Coordinates of C-alpha atoms and ligand atoms in Angstrom, one line a residue:
M1266 CA -22.3 41.1 98.5
K1267 CA -18.7 40.2 97.8
Q1268 CA -15.9 42.4 96.6
L1269 CA -14.3 41.0 93.5
M1270 CA -10.9 42.1 94.5
E1271 CA -9.4 44.5 97.0
A1272 CA -8.0 47.7 95.6
G1273 CA -4.4 47.4 94.3
H1274 CA -2.1 46.9 91.4
L1275 CA -3.2 44.0 89.2
K1276 CA -1.0 41.2 88.0
L1277 CA -2.7 40.0 84.8
A1278 CA -2.4 37.1 82.5
V1279 CA -3.9 37.5 79.0
L1280 CA -5.1 34.5 77.1
A1281 CA -5.4 35.0 73.4
S1282 CA -5.8 32.8 70.4
G1283 CA -5.6 35.3 67.6
R1284 CA -5.0 38.9 66.6
G1285 CA -4.5 40.5 70.0
S1286 CA -5.9 44.0 69.5
N1287 CA -7.6 43.9 72.9
F1288 CA -4.3 42.8 74.4
D1289 CA -2.7 45.8 72.8
A1290 CA -5.3 48.1 74.0
I1291 CA -4.8 46.9 77.6
C1292 CA -1.0 47.4 77.2
Q1293 CA -1.7 50.9 76.0
G1294 CA -3.9 51.6 79.0
I1295 CA -1.0 50.5 81.3
D1296 CA 1.5 52.6 79.3
D1297 CA -0.8 55.6 79.5
K1298 CA -1.2 55.0 83.3
V1299 CA -5.0 54.8 83.1
L1300 CA -4.8 51.2 84.2
D1301 CA -3.0 50.2 87.4
A1302 CA -1.8 46.8 86.2
E1303 CA 0.9 44.8 84.6
I1304 CA 0.7 41.9 82.2
S1305 CA 2.9 39.2 83.5
V1306 CA 2.4 36.7 80.7
L1307 CA 0.5 36.3 77.4
V1308 CA -0.6 32.7 76.9
S1309 CA -1.9 31.3 73.7
D1310 CA -3.2 27.9 72.6
N1311 CA -2.3 28.8 69.0
P1312 CA 1.4 28.9 68.0
N1313 CA 0.6 31.3 65.1
A1314 CA -1.4 33.8 67.1
P1315 CA -0.3 37.3 66.2
A1316 CA -0.9 38.2 69.9
L1317 CA 2.2 36.1 70.7
K1318 CA 4.4 38.4 68.5
K1319 CA 2.8 41.5 69.8
A1320 CA 3.6 40.5 73.4
A1321 CA 7.1 39.5 72.6
S1322 CA 7.7 42.8 70.9
R1323 CA 6.6 44.6 74.1
G1324 CA 8.9 42.5 76.1
I1325 CA 6.1 40.5 77.8
E1326 CA 6.7 36.9 78.5
T1327 CA 4.9 34.6 76.2
L1328 CA 3.8 31.0 76.6
H1329 CA 2.3 28.6 74.1
I1330 CA 0.5 25.7 75.6
D1331 CA -0.9 23.3 73.0
P1332 CA -4.1 21.7 74.3
R1333 CA -3.7 18.8 71.8
E1334 CA -0.7 17.6 73.8
F1335 CA -3.0 16.7 76.7
S1336 CA -5.4 13.9 77.3
G1337 CA -8.3 16.3 77.9
R1338 CA -9.4 19.7 79.0
N1339 CA -8.8 19.0 82.7
A1340 CA -5.2 18.0 82.1
Y1341 CA -4.6 21.0 79.9
E1342 CA -6.1 23.4 82.3
S1343 CA -4.2 22.0 85.3
V1344 CA -0.9 22.9 83.6
L1345 CA -2.3 26.3 82.6
V1346 CA -3.4 27.0 86.2
D1347 CA 0.1 25.9 87.5
E1348 CA 1.8 28.3 85.1
L1349 CA -0.5 31.1 86.2
K1350 CA -0.2 30.4 89.9
A1351 CA 3.6 30.2 89.6
R1352 CA 3.4 33.8 88.4
N1353 CA 1.1 35.0 91.2
I1354 CA -1.6 36.1 88.7
D1355 CA -4.5 38.0 90.2
L1356 CA -6.8 38.1 87.3
V1357 CA -7.0 36.2 84.0
V1358 CA -8.1 38.2 80.9
L1359 CA -9.5 36.3 78.0
A1360 CA -9.0 38.4 74.8
G1361 CA -10.1 36.4 71.8
Y1362 CA -9.4 33.1 73.5
M1363 CA -11.3 30.6 71.4
R1364 CA -12.0 27.9 74.0
L1365 CA -14.6 27.3 76.7
V1366 CA -13.1 27.5 80.1
G1367 CA -13.8 24.5 82.4
K1368 CA -14.1 23.6 86.1
V1369 CA -10.4 23.2 86.8
F1370 CA -9.6 26.7 85.6
L1371 CA -12.6 28.3 87.1
S1372 CA -12.3 26.8 90.5
A1373 CA -8.6 28.0 90.6
F1374 CA -9.6 31.5 89.6
E1375 CA -13.2 31.9 91.0
N1376 CA -14.7 35.2 89.7
R1377 CA -11.2 36.1 88.4
V1378 CA -11.5 35.2 84.7
L1379 CA -12.9 38.0 82.5
N1380 CA -14.0 37.9 78.9
I1381 CA -15.0 40.5 76.3
H1382 CA -17.8 39.7 73.8
P1383 CA -18.7 41.7 70.7
A1384 CA -22.4 42.0 71.4
L1385 CA -24.8 43.2 74.2
L1386 CA -25.2 39.9 76.1
P1387 CA -27.3 37.9 76.5
S1388 CA -28.0 38.6 72.9
F1389 CA -25.8 36.9 70.3
Q1390 CA -23.7 34.6 72.3
G1391 CA -21.0 32.5 70.7
L1392 CA -19.2 32.9 67.4
H1393 CA -19.8 35.7 64.8
A1394 CA -21.8 37.8 67.2
Q1395 CA -21.6 40.8 64.9
K1396 CA -23.0 38.9 62.0
Q1397 CA -25.7 37.5 64.2
A1398 CA -26.7 41.0 65.2
L1399 CA -26.8 42.1 61.5
D1400 CA -28.8 39.1 60.4
Y1401 CA -31.2 39.6 63.3
G1402 CA -31.6 43.3 62.3
V1403 CA -31.0 45.0 65.6
R1404 CA -30.5 48.8 65.5
I1405 CA -28.1 48.7 68.5
S1406 CA -25.5 46.2 69.3
G1407 CA -22.3 46.7 71.3
C1408 CA -19.9 44.8 73.6
T1409 CA -19.8 43.3 77.0
V1410 CA -17.1 42.6 79.6
H1411 CA -18.2 39.8 81.8
I1412 CA -17.0 37.3 84.4
V1413 CA -16.5 33.9 82.9
D1414 CA -18.5 30.9 84.1
E1415 CA -18.9 27.5 82.5
G1416 CA -21.3 28.5 79.9
M1417 CA -20.6 30.3 76.6
D1418 CA -20.7 34.0 77.2
T1419 CA -23.2 33.6 80.1
G1420 CA -21.3 34.9 83.2
P1421 CA -22.1 38.0 85.3
I1422 CA -21.9 41.3 83.4
I1423 CA -19.4 44.0 84.5
L1424 CA -19.7 46.6 81.7
Q1425 CA -21.5 47.1 78.5
K1426 CA -21.3 49.7 75.7
E1427 CA -23.9 50.2 73.0
V1428 CA -22.9 50.7 69.4
P1429 CA -25.4 51.8 66.6
V1430 CA -25.9 49.6 63.6
Y1431 CA -26.2 51.5 60.3
D1432 CA -28.0 50.5 57.2
T1433 CA -24.8 50.6 55.3
D1434 CA -23.0 48.2 57.7
D1435 CA -21.6 44.9 56.7
E1436 CA -20.0 42.5 59.2
E1437 CA -16.6 44.1 58.9
A1438 CA -17.8 47.7 59.4
L1439 CA -19.9 46.8 62.4
S1440 CA -17.1 44.7 63.9
K1441 CA -14.7 47.6 63.5
R1442 CA -17.0 50.0 65.2
I1443 CA -17.6 47.6 68.1
L1444 CA -13.9 46.8 68.4
R1445 CA -13.1 50.5 69.1
E1446 CA -15.5 50.3 72.1
E1447 CA -14.1 46.9 73.2
H1448 CA -10.7 48.5 73.6
Q1449 CA -12.1 51.2 75.9
I1450 CA -14.4 49.1 78.1
Y1451 CA -12.0 46.3 78.7
R1452 CA -9.4 48.5 80.3
Q1453 CA -12.1 50.5 82.1
A1454 CA -13.5 47.3 83.7
L1455 CA -10.0 46.2 84.7
Q1456 CA -9.3 49.6 86.3
L1457 CA -12.6 49.5 88.2
I1458 CA -11.4 46.2 89.6
A1459 CA -8.0 47.6 90.4
E1460 CA -9.7 50.4 92.4
G1461 CA -11.6 47.8 94.4
R1462 CA -15.0 49.1 93.2
V1463 CA -16.5 46.0 91.7
W1464 CA -18.8 43.9 93.9
I1465 CA -20.9 40.9 93.1
E1466 CA -24.0 39.3 94.4
G1467 CA -25.5 36.4 92.5
R1468 CA -25.5 37.4 88.9
R1469 CA -25.5 41.1 89.6
V1470 CA -22.3 43.2 89.6
F1471 CA -22.3 46.5 91.4
I1472 CA -19.8 49.3 90.7
K1473 CA -19.3 51.4 93.8
N1474 CA -18.2 55.0 93.7
S1475 CA -15.4 54.3 96.1
P1476 CA -14.2 51.0 97.7
G1477 CA -15.7 52.0 101.1
D1478 CA -19.3 52.8 99.8
Ligands
LIG1924 C1 -12.9 40.4 69.9 O1 -13.9 40.9 69.0 C2 -13.5 39.9 71.1 O2 -14.7 40.6 71.5 C3 -13.8 38.5 70.8 O3 -12.7 38.1 70.1 C4 -12.2 39.2 69.4 C5 -10.7 39.3 69.7 O4 -10.1 40.3 69.0 N1 -14.0 37.7 72.1 P1 -8.6 40.6 69.4 O5 -7.8 39.3 69.2 O6 -8.5 41.2 70.7 O7 -8.2 41.6 68.3

């Protein structure tokens, strides 16, 4: 069994393509001192991502890297990795980052790229997870924080939170209810890592009561 990270203050990079509400929730966790971390940089592949503005207004460094300016994913990811390494990033947090992460990125940050998904994985991977859940007719959906591997929403699961589906729900209502829980479990998962309590063996993640357990 391997410890994901030793206990200590986390230097995070957040990658976001859009709205940035998870980014905001993580910032709030840091401000409220329930998360022992700092966000060194917010990176976006989308120049119009509201997340970029949110970061700038918090005084956090922002970086727009346009994947279309590179010959392919490897070239794009090498530059991304260089930028993150230059800032001594411990952990990369995907928060609405709309791209698959490839080998170059994952080998530079092995077990150190996290994602949040608005469903109880392995159900409803990919886009429009909340609509998939409604269309399928599940009574319970939720959200999942997981370690990123090369698949789409397939990596080892750190935390999950269930959310009920109501008869009156449409995609928007369910998404909103799930999002509230996303904002909680993402920062909880990060804090567990900061406390050195997250261990991994194969696909299974274990949360220890204290780092020495
Ligand atoms: C969230 O629903 C998250 O689960 C998914 O993308 C959405 C991002 O929302 N991966 P936001 O940009 O954090 O508001």
